[in-house]
Short mmCIF file of C-alpha atoms in Angstrom, two decimals:
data_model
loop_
_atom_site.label_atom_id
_atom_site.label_comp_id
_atom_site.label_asym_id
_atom_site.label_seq_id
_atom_site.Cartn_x
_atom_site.Cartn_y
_atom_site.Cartn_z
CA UNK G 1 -54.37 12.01 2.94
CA UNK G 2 -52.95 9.59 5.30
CA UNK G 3 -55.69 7.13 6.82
CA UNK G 4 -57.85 7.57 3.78
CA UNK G 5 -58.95 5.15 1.49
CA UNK G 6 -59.46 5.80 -2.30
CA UNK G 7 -60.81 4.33 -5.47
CA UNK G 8 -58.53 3.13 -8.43
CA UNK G 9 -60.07 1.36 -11.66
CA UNK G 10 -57.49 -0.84 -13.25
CA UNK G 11 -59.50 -1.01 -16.77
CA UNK G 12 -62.72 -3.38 -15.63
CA UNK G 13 -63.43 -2.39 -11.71
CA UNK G 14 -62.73 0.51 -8.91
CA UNK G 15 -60.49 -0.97 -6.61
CA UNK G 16 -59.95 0.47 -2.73
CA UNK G 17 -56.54 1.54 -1.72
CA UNK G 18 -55.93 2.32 1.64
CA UNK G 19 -53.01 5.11 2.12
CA UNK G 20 -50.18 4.76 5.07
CA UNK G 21 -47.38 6.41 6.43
CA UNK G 22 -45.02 4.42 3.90
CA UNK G 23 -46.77 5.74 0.70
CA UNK G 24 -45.87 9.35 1.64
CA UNK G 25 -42.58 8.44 3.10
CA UNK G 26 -41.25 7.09 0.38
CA UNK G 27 -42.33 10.06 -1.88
CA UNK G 28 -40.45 12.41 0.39
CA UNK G 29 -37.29 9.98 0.25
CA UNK G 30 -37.27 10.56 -3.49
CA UNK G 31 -37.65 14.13 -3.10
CA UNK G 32 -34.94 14.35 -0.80
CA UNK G 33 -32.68 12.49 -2.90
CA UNK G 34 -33.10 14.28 -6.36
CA UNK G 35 -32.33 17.37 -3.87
CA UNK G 36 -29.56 15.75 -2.46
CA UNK G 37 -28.62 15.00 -6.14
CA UNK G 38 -28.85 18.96 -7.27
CA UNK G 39 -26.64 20.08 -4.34
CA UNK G 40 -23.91 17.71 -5.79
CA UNK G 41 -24.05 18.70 -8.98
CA UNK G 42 -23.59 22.60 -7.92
CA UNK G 43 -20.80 21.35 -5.12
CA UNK G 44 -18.69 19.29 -7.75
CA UNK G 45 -16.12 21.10 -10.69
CA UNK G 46 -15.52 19.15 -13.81
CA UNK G 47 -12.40 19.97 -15.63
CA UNK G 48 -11.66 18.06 -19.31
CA UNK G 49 -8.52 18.39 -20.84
CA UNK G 50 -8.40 16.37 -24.28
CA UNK G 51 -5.02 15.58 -26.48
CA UNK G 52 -2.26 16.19 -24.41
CA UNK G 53 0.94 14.96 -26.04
CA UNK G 54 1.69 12.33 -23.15
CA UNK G 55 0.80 8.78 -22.86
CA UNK G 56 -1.87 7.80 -20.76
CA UNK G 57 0.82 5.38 -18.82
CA UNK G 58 2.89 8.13 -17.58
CA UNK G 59 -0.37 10.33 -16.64
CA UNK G 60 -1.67 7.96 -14.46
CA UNK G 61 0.94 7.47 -12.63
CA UNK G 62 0.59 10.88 -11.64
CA UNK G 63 -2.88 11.07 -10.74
CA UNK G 64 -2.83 7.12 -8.61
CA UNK G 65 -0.64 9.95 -6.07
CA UNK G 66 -3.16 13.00 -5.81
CA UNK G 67 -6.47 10.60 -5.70
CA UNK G 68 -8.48 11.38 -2.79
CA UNK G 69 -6.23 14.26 -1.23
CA UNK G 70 -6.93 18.01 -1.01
CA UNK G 71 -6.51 20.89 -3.08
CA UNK G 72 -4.02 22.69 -1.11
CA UNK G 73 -1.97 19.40 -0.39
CA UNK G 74 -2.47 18.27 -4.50
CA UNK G 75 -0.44 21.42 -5.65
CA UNK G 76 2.59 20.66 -3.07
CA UNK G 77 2.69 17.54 -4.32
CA UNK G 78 2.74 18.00 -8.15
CA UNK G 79 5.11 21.01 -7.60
CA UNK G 80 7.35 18.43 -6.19
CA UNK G 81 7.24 15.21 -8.22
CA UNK G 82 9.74 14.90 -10.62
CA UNK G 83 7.76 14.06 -13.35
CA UNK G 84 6.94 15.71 -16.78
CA UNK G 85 3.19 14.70 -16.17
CA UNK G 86 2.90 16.89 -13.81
CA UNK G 87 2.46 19.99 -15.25
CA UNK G 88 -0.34 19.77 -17.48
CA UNK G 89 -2.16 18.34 -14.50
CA UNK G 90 -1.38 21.06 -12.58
CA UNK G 91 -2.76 23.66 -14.71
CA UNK G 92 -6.11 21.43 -15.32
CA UNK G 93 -6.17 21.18 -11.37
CA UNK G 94 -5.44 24.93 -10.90
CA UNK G 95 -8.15 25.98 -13.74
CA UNK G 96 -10.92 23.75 -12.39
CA UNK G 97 -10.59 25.25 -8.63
CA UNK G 98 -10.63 29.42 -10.11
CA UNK G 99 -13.75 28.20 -11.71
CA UNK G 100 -15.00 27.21 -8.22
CA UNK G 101 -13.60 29.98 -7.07
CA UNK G 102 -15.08 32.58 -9.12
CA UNK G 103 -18.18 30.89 -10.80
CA UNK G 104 -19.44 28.96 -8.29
CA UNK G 105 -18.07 30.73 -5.06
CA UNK G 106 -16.34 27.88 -4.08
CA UNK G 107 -13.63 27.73 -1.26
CA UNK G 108 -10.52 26.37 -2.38
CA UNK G 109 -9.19 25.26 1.51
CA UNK G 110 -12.74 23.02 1.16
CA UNK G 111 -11.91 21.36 -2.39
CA UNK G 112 -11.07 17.50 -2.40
CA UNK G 113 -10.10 15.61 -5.55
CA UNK G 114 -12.88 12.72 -5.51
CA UNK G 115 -12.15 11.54 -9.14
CA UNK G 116 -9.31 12.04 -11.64
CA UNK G 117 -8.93 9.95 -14.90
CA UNK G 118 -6.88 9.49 -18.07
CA UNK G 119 -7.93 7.56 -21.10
CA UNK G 120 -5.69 6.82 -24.20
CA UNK G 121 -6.31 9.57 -27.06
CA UNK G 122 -5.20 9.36 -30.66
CA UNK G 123 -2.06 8.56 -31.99
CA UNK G 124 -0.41 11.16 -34.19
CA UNK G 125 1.40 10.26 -36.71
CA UNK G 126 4.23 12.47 -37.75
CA UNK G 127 7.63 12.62 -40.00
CA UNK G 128 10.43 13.11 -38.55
CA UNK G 129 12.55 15.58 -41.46
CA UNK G 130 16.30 14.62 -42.27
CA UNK G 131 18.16 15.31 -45.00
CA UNK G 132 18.76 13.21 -48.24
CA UNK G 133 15.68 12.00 -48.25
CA UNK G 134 16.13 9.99 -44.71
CA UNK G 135 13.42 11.34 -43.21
CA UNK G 136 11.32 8.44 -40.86
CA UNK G 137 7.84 8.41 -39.69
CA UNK G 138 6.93 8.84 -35.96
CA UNK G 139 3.80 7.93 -33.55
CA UNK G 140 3.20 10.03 -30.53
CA UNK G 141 -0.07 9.27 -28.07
CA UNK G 142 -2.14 11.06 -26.65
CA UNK G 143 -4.17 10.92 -23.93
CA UNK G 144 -7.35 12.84 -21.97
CA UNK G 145 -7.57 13.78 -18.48
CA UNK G 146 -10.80 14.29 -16.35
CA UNK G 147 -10.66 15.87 -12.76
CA UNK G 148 -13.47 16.24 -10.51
CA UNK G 149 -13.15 18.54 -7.39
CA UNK G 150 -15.68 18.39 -4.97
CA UNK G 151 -16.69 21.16 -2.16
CA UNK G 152 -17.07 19.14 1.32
CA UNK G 153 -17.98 21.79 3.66
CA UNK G 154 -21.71 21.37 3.66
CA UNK G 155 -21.01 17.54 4.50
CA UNK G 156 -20.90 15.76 7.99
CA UNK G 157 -17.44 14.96 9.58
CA UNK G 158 -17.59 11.17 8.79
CA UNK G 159 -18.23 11.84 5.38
CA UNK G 160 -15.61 14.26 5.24
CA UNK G 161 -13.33 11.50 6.29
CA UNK G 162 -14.59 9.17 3.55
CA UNK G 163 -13.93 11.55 0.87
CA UNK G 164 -10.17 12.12 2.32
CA UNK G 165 -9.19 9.08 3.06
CA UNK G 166 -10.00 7.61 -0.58
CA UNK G 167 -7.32 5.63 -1.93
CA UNK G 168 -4.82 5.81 1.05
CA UNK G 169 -2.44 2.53 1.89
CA UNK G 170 -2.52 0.85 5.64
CA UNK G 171 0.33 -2.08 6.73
CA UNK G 172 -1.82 -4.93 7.34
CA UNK G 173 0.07 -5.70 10.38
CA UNK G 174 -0.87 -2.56 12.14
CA UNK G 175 -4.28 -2.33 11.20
CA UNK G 176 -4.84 -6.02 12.53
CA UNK G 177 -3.02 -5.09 15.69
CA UNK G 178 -4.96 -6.72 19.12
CA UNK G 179 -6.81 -9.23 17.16
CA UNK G 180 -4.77 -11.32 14.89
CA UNK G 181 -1.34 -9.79 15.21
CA UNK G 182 0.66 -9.06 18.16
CA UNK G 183 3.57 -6.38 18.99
CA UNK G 184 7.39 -7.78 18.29
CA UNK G 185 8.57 -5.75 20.86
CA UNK G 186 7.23 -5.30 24.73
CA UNK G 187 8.63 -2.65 27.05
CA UNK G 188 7.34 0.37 28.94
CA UNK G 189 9.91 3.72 28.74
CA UNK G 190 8.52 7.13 29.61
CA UNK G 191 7.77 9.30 27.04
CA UNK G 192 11.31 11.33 26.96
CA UNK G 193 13.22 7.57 26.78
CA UNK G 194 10.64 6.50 24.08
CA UNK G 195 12.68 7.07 21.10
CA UNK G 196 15.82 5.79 22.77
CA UNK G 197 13.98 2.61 23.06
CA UNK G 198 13.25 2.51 19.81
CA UNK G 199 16.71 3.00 18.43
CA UNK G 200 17.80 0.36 20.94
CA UNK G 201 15.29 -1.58 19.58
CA UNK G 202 16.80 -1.18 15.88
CA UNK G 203 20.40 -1.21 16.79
CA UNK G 204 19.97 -4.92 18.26
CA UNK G 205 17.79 -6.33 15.62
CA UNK G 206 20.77 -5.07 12.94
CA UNK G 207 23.59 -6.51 15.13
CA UNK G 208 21.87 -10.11 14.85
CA UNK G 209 21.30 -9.72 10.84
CA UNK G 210 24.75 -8.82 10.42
CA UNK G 211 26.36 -11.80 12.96
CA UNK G 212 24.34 -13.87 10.73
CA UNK G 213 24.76 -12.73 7.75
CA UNK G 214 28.69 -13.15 8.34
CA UNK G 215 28.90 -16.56 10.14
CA UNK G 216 26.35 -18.86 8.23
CA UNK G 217 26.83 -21.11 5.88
CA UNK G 218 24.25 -20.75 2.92
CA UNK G 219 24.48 -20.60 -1.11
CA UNK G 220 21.23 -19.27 -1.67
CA UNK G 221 22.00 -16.04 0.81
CA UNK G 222 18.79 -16.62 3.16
CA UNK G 223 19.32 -15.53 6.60
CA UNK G 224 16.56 -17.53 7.81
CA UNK G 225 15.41 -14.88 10.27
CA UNK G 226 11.32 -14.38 10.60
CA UNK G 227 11.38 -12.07 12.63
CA UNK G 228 12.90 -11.12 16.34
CA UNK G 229 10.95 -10.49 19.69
CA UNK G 230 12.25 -8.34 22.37
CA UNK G 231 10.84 -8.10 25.87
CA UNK G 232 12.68 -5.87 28.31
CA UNK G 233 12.20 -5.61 32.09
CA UNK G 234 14.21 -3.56 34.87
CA UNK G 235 17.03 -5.78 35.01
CA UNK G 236 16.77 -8.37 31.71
CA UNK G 237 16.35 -8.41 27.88
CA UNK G 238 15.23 -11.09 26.31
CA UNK G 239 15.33 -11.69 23.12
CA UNK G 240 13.95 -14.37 21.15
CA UNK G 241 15.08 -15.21 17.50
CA UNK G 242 12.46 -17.16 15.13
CA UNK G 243 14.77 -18.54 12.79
CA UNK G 244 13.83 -21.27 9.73
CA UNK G 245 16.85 -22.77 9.71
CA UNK G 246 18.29 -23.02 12.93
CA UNK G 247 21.19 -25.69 12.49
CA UNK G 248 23.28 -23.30 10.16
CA UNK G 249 23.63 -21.10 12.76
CA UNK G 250 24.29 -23.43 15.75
CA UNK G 251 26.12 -26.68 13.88
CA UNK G 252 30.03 -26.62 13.37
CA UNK G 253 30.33 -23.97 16.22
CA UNK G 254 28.06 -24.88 19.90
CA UNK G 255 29.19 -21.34 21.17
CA UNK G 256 28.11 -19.09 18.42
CA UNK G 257 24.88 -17.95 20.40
CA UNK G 258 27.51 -16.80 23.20
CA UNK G 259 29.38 -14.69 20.76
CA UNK G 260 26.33 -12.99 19.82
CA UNK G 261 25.18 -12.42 22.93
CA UNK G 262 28.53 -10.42 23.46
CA UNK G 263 28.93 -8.66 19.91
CA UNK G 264 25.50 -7.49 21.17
CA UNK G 265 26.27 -6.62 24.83
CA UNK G 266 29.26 -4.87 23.19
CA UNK G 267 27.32 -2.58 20.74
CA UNK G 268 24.94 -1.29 23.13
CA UNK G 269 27.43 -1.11 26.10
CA UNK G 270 25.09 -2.65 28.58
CA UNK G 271 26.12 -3.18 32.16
CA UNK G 272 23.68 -3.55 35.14
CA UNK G 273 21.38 -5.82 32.45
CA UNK G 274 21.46 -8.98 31.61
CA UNK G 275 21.00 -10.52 28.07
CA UNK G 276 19.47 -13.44 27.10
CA UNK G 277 18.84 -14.69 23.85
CA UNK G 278 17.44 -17.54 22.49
CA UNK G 279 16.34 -19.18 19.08
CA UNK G 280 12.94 -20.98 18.31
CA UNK G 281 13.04 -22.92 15.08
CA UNK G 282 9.86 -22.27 12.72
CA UNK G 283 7.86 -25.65 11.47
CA UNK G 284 7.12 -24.27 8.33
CA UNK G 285 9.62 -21.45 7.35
CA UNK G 286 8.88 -20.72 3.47
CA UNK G 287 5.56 -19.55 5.23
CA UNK G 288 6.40 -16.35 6.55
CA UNK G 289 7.07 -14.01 3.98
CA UNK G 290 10.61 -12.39 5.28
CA UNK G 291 12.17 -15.70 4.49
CA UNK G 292 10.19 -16.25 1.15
CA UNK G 293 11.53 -12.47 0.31
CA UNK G 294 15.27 -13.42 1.04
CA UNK G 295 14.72 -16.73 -1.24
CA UNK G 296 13.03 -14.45 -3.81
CA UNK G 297 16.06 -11.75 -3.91
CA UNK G 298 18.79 -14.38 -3.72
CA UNK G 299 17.10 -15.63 -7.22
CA UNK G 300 17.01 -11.79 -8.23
CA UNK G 301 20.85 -11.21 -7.56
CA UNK G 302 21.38 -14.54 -9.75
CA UNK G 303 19.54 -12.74 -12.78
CA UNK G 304 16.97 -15.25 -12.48
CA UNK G 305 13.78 -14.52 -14.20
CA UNK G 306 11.68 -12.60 -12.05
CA UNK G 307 8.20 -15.09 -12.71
CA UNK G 308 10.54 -17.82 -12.86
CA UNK G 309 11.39 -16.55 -8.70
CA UNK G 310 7.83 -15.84 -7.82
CA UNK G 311 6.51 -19.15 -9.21
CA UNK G 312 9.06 -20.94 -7.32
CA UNK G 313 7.95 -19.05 -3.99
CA UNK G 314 4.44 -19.85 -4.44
CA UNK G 315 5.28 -23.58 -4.73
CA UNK G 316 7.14 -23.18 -1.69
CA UNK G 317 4.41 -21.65 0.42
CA UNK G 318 1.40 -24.58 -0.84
CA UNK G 319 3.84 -26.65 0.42
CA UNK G 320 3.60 -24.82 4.22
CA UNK G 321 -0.63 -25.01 3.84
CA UNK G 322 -1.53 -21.61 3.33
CA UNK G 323 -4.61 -20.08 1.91
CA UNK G 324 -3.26 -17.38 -0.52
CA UNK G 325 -0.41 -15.52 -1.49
CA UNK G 326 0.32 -12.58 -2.74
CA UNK G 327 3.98 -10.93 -4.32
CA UNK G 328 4.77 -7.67 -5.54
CA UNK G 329 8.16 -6.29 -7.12
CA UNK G 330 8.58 -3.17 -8.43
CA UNK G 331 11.54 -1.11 -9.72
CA UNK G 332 13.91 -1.92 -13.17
CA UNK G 333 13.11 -5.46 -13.58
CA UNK G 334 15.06 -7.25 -15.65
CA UNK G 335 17.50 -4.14 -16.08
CA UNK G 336 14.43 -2.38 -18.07
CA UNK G 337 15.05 1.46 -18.44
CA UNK G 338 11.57 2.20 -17.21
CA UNK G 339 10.91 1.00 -13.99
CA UNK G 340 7.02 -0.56 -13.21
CA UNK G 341 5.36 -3.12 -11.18
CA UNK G 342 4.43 -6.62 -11.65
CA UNK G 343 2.50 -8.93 -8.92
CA UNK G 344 1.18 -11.87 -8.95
CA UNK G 345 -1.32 -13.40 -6.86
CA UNK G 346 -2.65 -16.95 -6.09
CA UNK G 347 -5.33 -17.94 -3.84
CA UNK G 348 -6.87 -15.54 -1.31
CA UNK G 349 -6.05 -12.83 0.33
CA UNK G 350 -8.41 -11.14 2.08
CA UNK G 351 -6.89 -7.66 2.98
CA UNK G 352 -9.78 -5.78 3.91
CA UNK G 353 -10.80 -8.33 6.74
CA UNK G 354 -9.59 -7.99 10.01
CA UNK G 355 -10.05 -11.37 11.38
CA UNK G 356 -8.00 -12.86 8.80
CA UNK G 357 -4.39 -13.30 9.75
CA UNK G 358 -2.32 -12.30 7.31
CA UNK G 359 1.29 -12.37 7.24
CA UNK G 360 3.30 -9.06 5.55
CA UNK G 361 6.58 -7.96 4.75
CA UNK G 362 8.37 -5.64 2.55
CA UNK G 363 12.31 -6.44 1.53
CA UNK G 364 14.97 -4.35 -0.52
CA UNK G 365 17.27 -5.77 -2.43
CA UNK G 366 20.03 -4.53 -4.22
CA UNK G 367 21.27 -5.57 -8.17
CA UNK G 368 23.06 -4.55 -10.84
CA UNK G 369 20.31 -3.10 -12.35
CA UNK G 370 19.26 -0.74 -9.35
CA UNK G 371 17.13 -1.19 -6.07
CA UNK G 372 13.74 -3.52 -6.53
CA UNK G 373 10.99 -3.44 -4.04
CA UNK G 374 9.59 -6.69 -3.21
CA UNK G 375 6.31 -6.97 -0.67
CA UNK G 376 4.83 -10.36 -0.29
CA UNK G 377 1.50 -10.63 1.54
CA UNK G 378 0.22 -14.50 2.73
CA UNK G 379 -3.08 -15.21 4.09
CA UNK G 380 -3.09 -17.81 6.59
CA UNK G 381 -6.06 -18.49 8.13
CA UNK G 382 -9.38 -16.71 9.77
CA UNK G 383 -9.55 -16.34 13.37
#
């Protein structure tokens, strides 16, 4: 067929067409991918389960954790979670991989969770019976849950890692490490000393929160501390301290850097090395998001409003010429009995784009109401 030309009349006149390698290429393309399309369908498992007596709130929270991840490590997972949720979706999951099992001849170690659902069902309405004539009515939702389990054994290794890695988290300040973001701390320790380093690390960065916490002079409770480098040689530590505000640390006493040098000599017990530390005052400090964070909880211990706090914080950072921001809290906010998460973003923030510097940090703080979680991500600049 190929090189061969044939006639084609259009309605009035035979036309010549001229057949090439692209004609029949293309035709084998589409036959490849309707077969391509037929293997799916026999290496995927659809399992429905309609009007379960569960909003569809609490069931996806649930399934946002089990997205993505393996059969095996699924069931470990729901057996351990805490929540009520979790059992119908464990006997959905369980059903759907014995049909794979035993209908398909499926094997269960090869099974990945590519897709799992949950819309809102109807409401059923109900009365609640009490006696005298006090009986009240009731509304309880429902909700349906679709899970799709796929087979990937017949698939390459870097499609394997596509379907497992679905929906997982990174830090954006490791994943940008070597091109926009550098290491905070730089030492060399054989591998046995490694994690003795690390503690080290940890001990002396905790030392120099806590002197500051106790000796500066502040209303709104922020440290002021961006973050702290530490480079160790043979004989030396240094240790550099990127503070915001500088002057509440230094004014009033001139030899307050001296007495943390030694409350930190004296909790690590050094004595052939040397310490040195020094501070470096930040331009811009409400542009780095560990001091936004510490402005944002001090308004959260207050019982400030929690959009009230993250408005104010965005202000704050326009004002230090950023591109985009980003702020997360999550736990009981506003002493609500069910905890959830709010954000709020403004601007741009690129996450997915490793030459864009972006700023991260993630800060605890503690209220009356419980722990809250607040994560603050600011986009900078491209590099």
């Amino acid at each position: 067929m190929i090189g061969h030309t044939i006639a084609v009349h259009n309605g009035k006149e035979h036309l010549p067409i001229y057949i090439t390698d692209r004609m029949i290429s293309n035709k084998n393309k589409d036959l490849e991918v309707r077969k391509r399309e037929k293997e799916d369908i026999k290496t995927e498992v659809y399992a429905l389960s309609q009007s379960i007596s569960m909003s569809a709130h609490k069931a996806r929270r649930v399934l946002d954790q089990i997205r993505g991840r393996s059969y095996q490590e699924t069931l470990m997972i729901l057996e351990l979670m805490p929540y009520r949720a979790c059992y119908p979706i464990f006997k959905l999951i369980y059903s759907a991989a014995a049909n794979a099992k035993h209908n398909m001849g499926l094997n269960e170690e090869y099974l990945v969770i590519i897709k799992a659902t949950v819309n809102e069902g109807t409401t059923v309405k109900k009365l609640k019976p009490r006696a005298r004539g006090r009986s009240y009515p009731i509304k309880r939702p429902t909700c349906h849950i679709t899970i799709v389990l796929k087979d990937i054994s017949l698939y390459e290794e870097s499609v394997v890692e596509n379907f497992i890695s679905m929906g997982q988290k990174i830090n954006p300040l490791g994943f940008r490490l070597g091109t926009t973001q550098g290491h905070h701390s730089l030492w060399f320790a054989q591998p046995k000393n490694y994690s003795k380093g690390l503690q080290e690390d940890q001990k002396i960065r905790d030392c120099i929160k806590n002197y500051v916490q106790k000796n500066m002079r502040i209303s709104s409770g922020v440290e002021g501390i961006a973050r702290i480098e530490i480079q160790k040689r043979i004989d030396l530590i240094q240790i550099i301290i990127h503070m915001g505000f500088p002057k509440l640390l230094v004014e009033g006493k001139p030899r307050r850097i001296e007495e943390l040098q030694m409350n930190v000599q004296k909790e690590l017990n050094y004595v052939n090395r040397k310490l040195n530390i020094a501070i470096t005052r930040i331009t811009k400090p409400y542009g780095h998001p560990n001091i936004l964070a510490e402005f944002i909880a001090g308004q959260l211990r207050n019982r400030v409003s929690f959009r009230k706090a993250i408005k104010k914080a965005i202000e704050l950072t326009e004002q230090a010429d950023t591109k985009g921001i980003q702020v997360q809290i999550a736990g009981r906010i506003d002493g609500k009995e069910i905890a959830r998460v709010e954000w709020i973003r403004e601007g741009r923030v690129p996450l997915q784009t490793i030459r864009a510097k972006i700023d991260y940090c993630s800060y605890r703080v503690r209220t009356i109401y419980g722990v809250l979680g607040i994560k603050i991500w600011i986009f900078v600049g491209e590099e």
